[in-house]
Amino acid sequence: MNAARPDFPFPVVVWRDGAVALIDQRRLPGELVTLVCPDVPALAEAIRTLAVRGAPAIGVAAAWGLALSWDLSRRAGRDAAAALAALERDRALLAATRPTAVNLFWALDRQAALAGRLVAAGAGVPEVGAALAAAAADLRERDVATGRALGAAGAALLPDPATVLTHCNAGGLATGGYGTALGIVYAAVDAGKRVRVYADETRPLLQGARLTAWELQARGVPVTLICEGAAGSLLRRGEVDAVITGADRIARNGDVANKIGTYPLAVLARTHGVPFYVAAPLSTFDPGAADGGAIVVEERDPREITEYQGVAVAPAGVGAWNPAFDVTPGDLVTAIVTERGVHRPPYGASLAGIGPEAPDSLP
Ligand code: MRU
């Protein structure tokens, strides 16, 4: 069974009746259901188990998480100092969920800085709560606008017709609702270009098969699913005009952390003379990382490889290594597309000044 088509931009993370409501991405493509997180531990678990995933979407969820933390303190009758202490505990809980997507830490830092600043200025608990909720809603709206802007910049890179190969899911489901890599596809389609997409299934959690194929179908974009092991053969056939992926964290020299399997795709693209583009918002840049060596790569439970939906697919006791991300050297990346436009090597120069707003600059 395929889930119904939701509104677009997708309502990936929203505030509903005093709780954070998410599209439960673990249940797609079979069911389109909402997961309601009434407290921060529930939201942290949703992030850890990939009910909500994708760097920008994790950032939006985390921003709502701290708004939820504050609202629970308000409902419990805490004063501002106690609410701030609870917020710091919840910030630590959320920060411990997934280490690689920098948008998580960026969103948490922004919200915590906002609350701290307002409390220091003498704001009351309800006022701070309203500001945190407004900032979370704003972050989501800006992310959608960002997807549209970088989508338009990237769409200009594609010929007409165009065939794109993508990895994992960097679409509406992974963001505030529009998309980064798939944002480029959507913007190109909206501009009248004929685009079709090959989607890597993306082992082991199948974000390509379950999510990218589903959302492209939902938007009426032709999509063909492949095992990622088929990418080399596909690229050698000469039918792919561009490989486009998202990113979880980008270092100052253009090294890109993204879903495991991105790096071999970049090597293959280089071998076959196909451009390899990375699409990401400024919030995915880490000014603190000089190069990819500074990026922490999440390693997940080996059972994600040795089992499928709870059923063993490998002999009992076999070892398994399960990094969730890899780092693609910037020199394999043809261009990085952001809401500020298209950045090309050498990235040390072209990315100078590119990065997220400082946490205390808003609003
Ligand atoms: O483990 P996931 O599903 O959170 O990994 C997601 C990715 O690697 C995406 O490509 C990345 O976050 C960019 S999403 C616009």
Short mmCIF file of C-alpha atoms and ligand atoms in Angstrom, two decimals:
data_model
loop_
_atom_site.label_atom_id
_atom_site.label_comp_id
_atom_site.label_asym_id
_atom_site.label_seq_id
_atom_site.Cartn_x
_atom_site.Cartn_y
_atom_site.Cartn_z
CA MET A 1 0.00 0.00 0.00
CA ASN A 2 1.25 3.46 -0.81
CA ALA A 3 0.55 6.38 1.50
CA ALA A 4 -1.65 9.24 0.34
CA ARG A 5 -0.15 12.39 -1.13
CA PRO A 6 0.32 15.11 1.52
CA ASP A 7 0.36 18.86 1.01
CA PHE A 8 3.54 20.31 -0.45
CA PRO A 9 5.76 21.72 1.03
CA PHE A 10 5.42 18.70 3.30
CA PRO A 11 4.32 19.28 6.94
CA VAL A 12 7.37 17.35 8.18
CA VAL A 13 7.48 18.96 11.64
CA VAL A 14 4.63 21.07 13.04
CA TRP A 15 3.32 22.26 16.40
CA ARG A 16 -0.04 20.76 17.24
CA ASP A 17 -2.06 21.05 20.46
CA GLY A 18 0.92 21.59 22.73
CA ALA A 19 3.11 18.90 21.15
CA VAL A 20 5.53 18.43 18.28
CA ALA A 21 3.88 16.46 15.46
CA LEU A 22 6.01 14.71 12.83
CA ILE A 23 5.44 12.72 9.68
CA ASP A 24 6.68 9.33 10.93
CA GLN A 25 9.20 8.54 8.19
CA ARG A 26 9.80 5.03 9.55
CA ARG A 27 6.32 4.11 8.33
CA LEU A 28 6.66 5.38 4.75
CA PRO A 29 5.96 4.42 2.02
CA GLY A 30 3.24 2.17 3.42
CA GLU A 31 1.53 4.65 5.70
CA LEU A 32 1.45 8.42 6.05
CA VAL A 33 0.97 8.80 9.79
CA THR A 34 1.72 11.51 12.30
CA LEU A 35 3.85 10.84 15.36
CA VAL A 36 2.96 13.12 18.25
CA CYS A 37 5.80 13.92 20.68
CA PRO A 38 4.33 15.34 23.90
CA ASP A 39 7.71 15.80 25.61
CA VAL A 40 11.37 16.21 24.76
CA PRO A 41 12.45 12.60 25.50
CA ALA A 42 9.83 11.41 22.98
CA LEU A 43 11.15 13.86 20.40
CA ALA A 44 14.76 12.84 21.09
CA GLU A 45 13.78 9.21 20.51
CA ALA A 46 12.02 10.20 17.26
CA ILE A 47 15.23 11.83 16.02
CA ARG A 48 17.45 8.95 17.17
CA THR A 49 15.27 6.35 15.44
CA LEU A 50 14.88 8.43 12.24
CA ALA A 51 11.14 9.04 12.54
CA VAL A 52 12.34 12.51 11.56
CA ARG A 53 15.63 12.65 9.68
CA GLY A 54 17.59 14.70 7.17
CA ALA A 55 19.80 17.51 8.43
CA PRO A 56 17.47 20.52 7.97
CA ALA A 57 14.41 18.61 9.26
CA ILE A 58 16.36 17.55 12.35
CA GLY A 59 17.20 21.23 12.88
CA VAL A 60 13.55 22.26 12.64
CA ALA A 61 12.52 19.44 15.00
CA ALA A 62 15.18 20.48 17.53
CA ALA A 63 14.03 24.10 17.42
CA TRP A 64 10.48 22.96 18.15
CA GLY A 65 11.89 20.68 20.85
CA LEU A 66 13.20 23.63 22.86
CA ALA A 67 9.95 25.52 22.29
CA LEU A 68 8.20 22.44 23.70
CA SER A 69 10.58 22.32 26.65
CA TRP A 70 9.73 25.90 27.52
CA ASP A 71 6.01 25.39 27.06
CA LEU A 72 6.08 22.40 29.42
CA SER A 73 7.85 24.57 32.00
CA ARG A 74 5.20 27.26 31.54
CA ARG A 75 2.44 24.70 32.05
CA ALA A 76 4.25 23.39 35.16
CA GLY A 77 4.36 26.93 36.60
CA ARG A 78 8.18 27.19 36.64
CA ASP A 79 9.83 30.59 36.86
CA ALA A 80 12.23 31.78 34.15
CA ALA A 81 15.37 30.54 35.93
CA ALA A 82 13.93 27.05 36.40
CA ALA A 83 12.64 27.01 32.82
CA LEU A 84 16.12 27.93 31.57
CA ALA A 85 17.64 25.09 33.60
CA ALA A 86 15.10 22.64 32.12
CA LEU A 87 15.83 24.00 28.66
CA GLU A 88 19.56 23.32 29.13
CA ARG A 89 18.81 19.73 30.18
CA ASP A 90 16.57 19.23 27.16
CA ARG A 91 19.13 20.83 24.88
CA ALA A 92 21.70 18.26 26.07
CA LEU A 93 19.20 15.44 25.50
CA LEU A 94 18.51 16.55 21.93
CA ALA A 95 22.19 17.23 21.20
CA ALA A 96 23.01 13.62 22.14
CA THR A 97 20.68 12.11 19.52
CA ARG A 98 22.77 12.27 16.33
CA PRO A 99 26.28 13.69 16.03
CA THR A 100 26.81 14.46 12.34
CA ALA A 101 24.08 16.80 11.05
CA VAL A 102 25.31 20.21 12.17
CA ASN A 103 21.85 21.76 11.69
CA LEU A 104 20.86 20.06 14.95
CA PHE A 105 23.45 21.95 16.99
CA TRP A 106 22.91 25.17 15.09
CA ALA A 107 19.17 25.14 15.82
CA LEU A 108 19.69 24.23 19.49
CA ASP A 109 22.29 26.99 19.93
CA ARG A 110 20.01 29.56 18.32
CA GLN A 111 17.04 28.71 20.51
CA ALA A 112 19.09 28.54 23.70
CA ALA A 113 20.73 31.88 22.91
CA LEU A 114 17.33 33.45 22.25
CA ALA A 115 15.89 32.21 25.55
CA GLY A 116 18.98 33.28 27.50
CA ARG A 117 18.95 36.75 25.95
CA LEU A 118 15.25 37.33 26.63
CA VAL A 119 15.47 36.11 30.22
CA ALA A 120 18.51 38.32 30.84
CA ALA A 121 16.47 41.25 29.50
CA GLY A 122 13.73 40.51 32.03
CA ALA A 123 11.16 38.84 29.75
CA GLY A 124 8.46 36.75 31.41
CA VAL A 125 7.94 33.02 30.88
CA PRO A 126 4.97 33.41 28.46
CA GLU A 127 6.87 36.00 26.40
CA VAL A 128 9.93 33.76 26.04
CA GLY A 129 7.70 30.82 25.09
CA ALA A 130 6.01 32.85 22.37
CA ALA A 131 9.40 33.95 21.03
CA LEU A 132 10.77 30.37 20.94
CA ALA A 133 7.67 29.13 19.11
CA ALA A 134 7.84 32.01 16.64
CA ALA A 135 11.55 31.33 16.04
CA ALA A 136 10.89 27.62 15.39
CA ALA A 137 8.08 28.43 12.94
CA ASP A 138 10.31 31.01 11.29
CA LEU A 139 13.16 28.53 10.98
CA ARG A 140 10.89 26.15 9.10
CA GLU A 141 9.57 28.89 6.80
CA ARG A 142 13.06 30.10 6.07
CA ASP A 143 14.16 26.56 5.30
CA VAL A 144 11.38 26.23 2.72
CA ALA A 145 12.41 29.57 1.19
CA THR A 146 16.02 28.40 1.21
CA GLY A 147 15.05 25.22 -0.63
CA ARG A 148 13.29 27.27 -3.29
CA ALA A 149 16.25 29.65 -3.66
CA LEU A 150 18.94 27.00 -3.88
CA GLY A 151 16.62 24.94 -6.07
CA ALA A 152 16.37 27.77 -8.57
CA ALA A 153 20.16 28.29 -8.53
CA GLY A 154 20.76 24.57 -9.07
CA ALA A 155 18.05 24.14 -11.69
CA ALA A 156 20.02 26.41 -14.00
CA LEU A 157 22.82 23.80 -13.97
CA LEU A 158 20.61 21.12 -15.50
CA PRO A 159 20.05 20.61 -19.24
CA ASP A 160 16.58 19.97 -20.66
CA PRO A 161 15.79 17.11 -20.65
CA ALA A 162 17.87 16.02 -17.67
CA THR A 163 18.53 12.75 -15.91
CA VAL A 164 19.66 13.06 -12.30
CA LEU A 165 21.05 10.41 -9.96
CA THR A 166 20.56 11.04 -6.24
CA HIS A 167 21.40 9.23 -3.01
CA CYS A 168 19.46 8.93 0.25
CA ASN A 169 16.64 11.46 0.65
CA ALA A 170 17.39 15.16 0.45
CA GLY A 171 13.88 16.22 -0.41
CA GLY A 172 10.86 17.69 1.28
CA LEU A 173 10.87 14.96 3.90
CA ALA A 174 14.45 15.79 4.92
CA THR A 175 13.89 19.53 5.33
CA GLY A 176 11.32 22.10 6.32
CA GLY A 177 9.24 20.61 3.51
CA TYR A 178 10.76 21.56 0.12
CA GLY A 179 14.16 19.94 -0.30
CA THR A 180 17.79 20.54 -1.26
CA ALA A 181 18.99 17.98 -3.83
CA LEU A 182 15.36 17.29 -4.75
CA GLY A 183 14.67 21.01 -4.39
CA ILE A 184 16.83 21.43 -7.49
CA VAL A 185 14.73 18.81 -9.27
CA TYR A 186 11.44 20.44 -8.19
CA ALA A 187 12.62 23.91 -9.23
CA ALA A 188 13.77 22.60 -12.62
CA VAL A 189 10.43 20.85 -13.17
CA ASP A 190 8.56 24.00 -12.12
CA ALA A 191 10.68 25.95 -14.62
CA GLY A 192 9.42 23.64 -17.37
CA LYS A 193 12.42 21.29 -17.65
CA ARG A 194 11.83 17.59 -18.23
CA VAL A 195 13.65 15.87 -15.40
CA ARG A 196 13.77 12.23 -14.46
CA VAL A 197 15.52 10.84 -11.43
CA TYR A 198 17.37 7.66 -10.59
CA ALA A 199 17.20 7.06 -6.84
CA ASP A 200 19.79 4.92 -5.05
CA GLU A 201 17.96 2.62 -2.65
CA THR A 202 20.46 3.68 0.07
CA ARG A 203 21.41 0.80 2.32
CA PRO A 204 20.85 0.00 5.09
CA LEU A 205 17.77 2.09 5.99
CA LEU A 206 16.52 2.54 2.42
CA GLN A 207 15.81 6.26 2.51
CA GLY A 208 16.07 6.29 -1.30
CA ALA A 209 13.64 3.42 -1.83
CA ARG A 210 11.21 4.33 0.92
CA LEU A 211 11.30 8.12 0.89
CA THR A 212 12.85 9.59 -2.27
CA ALA A 213 10.91 7.29 -4.58
CA TRP A 214 7.73 8.01 -2.61
CA GLU A 215 8.01 11.77 -2.58
CA LEU A 216 9.02 12.02 -6.23
CA GLN A 217 6.02 9.87 -7.15
CA ALA A 218 3.81 12.03 -4.95
CA ARG A 219 5.00 15.09 -6.88
CA GLY A 220 4.64 13.39 -10.26
CA VAL A 221 8.37 13.33 -11.11
CA PRO A 222 9.45 10.20 -13.02
CA VAL A 223 11.69 8.10 -10.79
CA THR A 224 13.57 4.83 -11.25
CA LEU A 225 14.97 2.98 -8.27
CA ILE A 226 18.39 1.29 -8.37
CA CYS A 227 20.53 -0.65 -5.91
CA GLU A 228 23.47 1.63 -5.16
CA GLY A 229 25.72 -1.12 -6.51
CA ALA A 230 24.17 -0.38 -9.93
CA ALA A 231 25.29 3.27 -9.94
CA GLY A 232 28.61 2.54 -11.69
CA SER A 233 26.93 0.67 -14.52
CA LEU A 234 24.33 3.42 -14.86
CA LEU A 235 26.95 6.15 -15.01
CA ARG A 236 29.02 4.20 -17.55
CA ARG A 237 25.99 4.06 -19.85
CA GLY A 238 26.29 7.84 -20.16
CA GLU A 239 22.65 8.53 -19.40
CA VAL A 240 23.10 10.59 -16.25
CA ASP A 241 23.59 14.35 -16.64
CA ALA A 242 24.28 15.10 -12.98
CA VAL A 243 24.62 13.41 -9.61
CA ILE A 244 23.06 15.56 -6.89
CA THR A 245 23.10 14.87 -3.16
CA GLY A 246 22.42 16.76 0.03
CA ALA A 247 24.83 17.19 2.95
CA ASP A 248 24.83 16.80 6.71
CA ARG A 249 27.87 18.97 7.34
CA ILE A 250 30.27 20.85 5.08
CA ALA A 251 33.77 21.85 6.15
CA ARG A 252 35.52 25.09 5.21
CA ASN A 253 37.55 23.35 2.47
CA GLY A 254 34.42 21.90 0.80
CA ASP A 255 34.67 18.38 2.26
CA VAL A 256 31.11 17.06 2.54
CA ALA A 257 29.64 14.63 5.07
CA ASN A 258 26.53 12.93 3.73
CA LYS A 259 24.80 9.55 3.81
CA ILE A 260 27.14 6.55 3.60
CA GLY A 261 27.63 5.73 -0.06
CA THR A 262 27.95 9.34 -1.21
CA TYR A 263 31.75 9.21 -1.43
CA PRO A 264 31.87 6.20 -3.80
CA LEU A 265 29.22 7.92 -5.92
CA ALA A 266 31.44 11.00 -6.19
CA VAL A 267 34.40 8.83 -7.23
CA LEU A 268 32.25 7.12 -9.86
CA ALA A 269 30.94 10.46 -11.13
CA ARG A 270 34.51 11.75 -11.51
CA THR A 271 35.56 8.55 -13.29
CA HIS A 272 32.74 8.87 -15.78
CA GLY A 273 32.98 12.64 -16.31
CA VAL A 274 29.57 13.38 -14.75
CA PRO A 275 29.20 16.51 -12.58
CA PHE A 276 28.75 15.82 -8.87
CA TYR A 277 26.73 18.57 -7.17
CA VAL A 278 26.00 19.01 -3.46
CA ALA A 279 22.95 21.04 -2.42
CA ALA A 280 22.79 22.45 1.11
CA PRO A 281 21.58 25.45 3.08
CA LEU A 282 24.03 27.74 4.89
CA SER A 283 22.96 26.08 8.17
CA THR A 284 24.75 22.90 7.01
CA PHE A 285 28.16 24.62 6.93
CA ASP A 286 30.41 24.20 9.94
CA PRO A 287 32.82 27.12 10.22
CA GLY A 288 34.52 25.21 13.04
CA ALA A 289 35.56 22.36 10.73
CA ALA A 290 38.65 23.18 8.66
CA ASP A 291 38.26 19.92 6.75
CA GLY A 292 36.34 16.65 6.80
CA GLY A 293 38.66 15.16 9.41
CA ALA A 294 36.95 17.35 12.00
CA ILE A 295 33.50 15.89 11.28
CA VAL A 296 32.16 13.24 13.66
CA VAL A 297 30.64 10.38 11.67
CA GLU A 298 27.75 8.66 13.42
CA GLU A 299 28.06 4.89 13.79
CA ARG A 300 24.76 3.12 14.28
CA ASP A 301 23.60 -0.23 15.61
CA PRO A 302 25.07 -3.08 13.48
CA ARG A 303 21.65 -4.74 13.59
CA GLU A 304 20.53 -2.21 10.97
CA ILE A 305 22.73 -4.31 8.62
CA THR A 306 22.39 -7.80 10.05
CA GLU A 307 18.60 -7.60 10.32
CA TYR A 308 15.81 -6.29 8.15
CA GLN A 309 12.65 -5.27 10.00
CA GLY A 310 13.63 -7.51 12.89
CA VAL A 311 14.41 -10.55 10.71
CA ALA A 312 18.02 -11.80 10.58
CA VAL A 313 19.62 -11.50 7.15
CA ALA A 314 23.12 -12.50 8.31
CA PRO A 315 24.42 -15.38 10.39
CA ALA A 316 24.14 -14.90 14.15
CA GLY A 317 27.29 -13.47 15.67
CA VAL A 318 28.76 -11.98 12.49
CA GLY A 319 30.50 -8.62 12.94
CA ALA A 320 29.14 -5.57 11.08
CA TRP A 321 30.35 -1.97 10.73
CA ASN A 322 27.59 0.60 10.25
CA PRO A 323 28.76 4.18 9.69
CA ALA A 324 25.74 6.32 8.81
CA PHE A 325 27.74 8.88 6.83
CA ASP A 326 30.93 9.30 4.84
CA VAL A 327 33.06 12.28 3.92
CA THR A 328 33.55 13.18 0.27
CA PRO A 329 36.68 15.24 -0.37
CA GLY A 330 35.84 18.66 -1.75
CA ASP A 331 38.03 18.08 -4.81
CA LEU A 332 35.49 15.50 -6.04
CA VAL A 333 32.63 18.01 -5.77
CA THR A 334 31.93 19.92 -9.00
CA ALA A 335 29.91 22.62 -7.23
CA ILE A 336 28.10 23.28 -3.96
CA VAL A 337 24.71 24.93 -4.36
CA THR A 338 23.34 27.09 -1.54
CA GLU A 339 20.71 29.79 -1.24
CA ARG A 340 23.53 32.20 -2.08
CA GLY A 341 24.14 30.53 -5.44
CA VAL A 342 26.64 28.11 -6.99
CA HIS A 343 30.07 27.78 -5.37
CA ARG A 344 32.92 26.16 -7.27
CA PRO A 345 36.44 25.05 -6.34
CA PRO A 346 38.76 26.14 -4.90
CA TYR A 347 36.34 26.06 -1.97
CA GLY A 348 38.70 27.65 0.52
CA ALA A 349 38.09 30.87 -1.45
CA SER A 350 34.56 30.38 -2.81
CA LEU A 351 33.15 29.35 0.59
CA ALA A 352 34.85 32.17 2.51
CA GLY A 353 32.12 33.94 4.46
CA ILE A 354 29.60 31.15 3.71
CA GLY A 355 28.07 29.76 6.88
CA PRO A 356 25.15 29.92 9.27
CA GLU A 357 24.00 33.08 11.00
CA ALA A 358 25.53 33.44 14.46
CA PRO A 359 23.17 31.98 17.10
CA ASP A 360 22.80 35.33 18.85
CA SER A 361 22.02 37.33 15.69
CA LEU A 362 18.29 36.50 15.71
CA PRO A 363 15.61 37.76 16.06
O1 MRU B 1 20.42 9.38 8.24
P1 MRU B 1 19.61 10.42 7.53
O2 MRU B 1 18.44 9.86 6.80
O3 MRU B 1 19.24 11.55 8.47
O4 MRU B 1 20.61 11.01 6.46
C1 MRU B 1 20.17 12.04 5.63
C2 MRU B 1 21.15 12.48 4.62
O5 MRU B 1 22.25 11.99 4.55
C3 MRU B 1 20.74 13.62 3.73
O6 MRU B 1 21.33 13.51 2.47
C4 MRU B 1 21.19 14.95 4.36
O7 MRU B 1 20.76 15.03 5.70
C5 MRU B 1 20.69 16.12 3.61
S1 MRU B 1 18.94 16.32 3.76
C6 MRU B 1 18.50 17.70 2.89
#
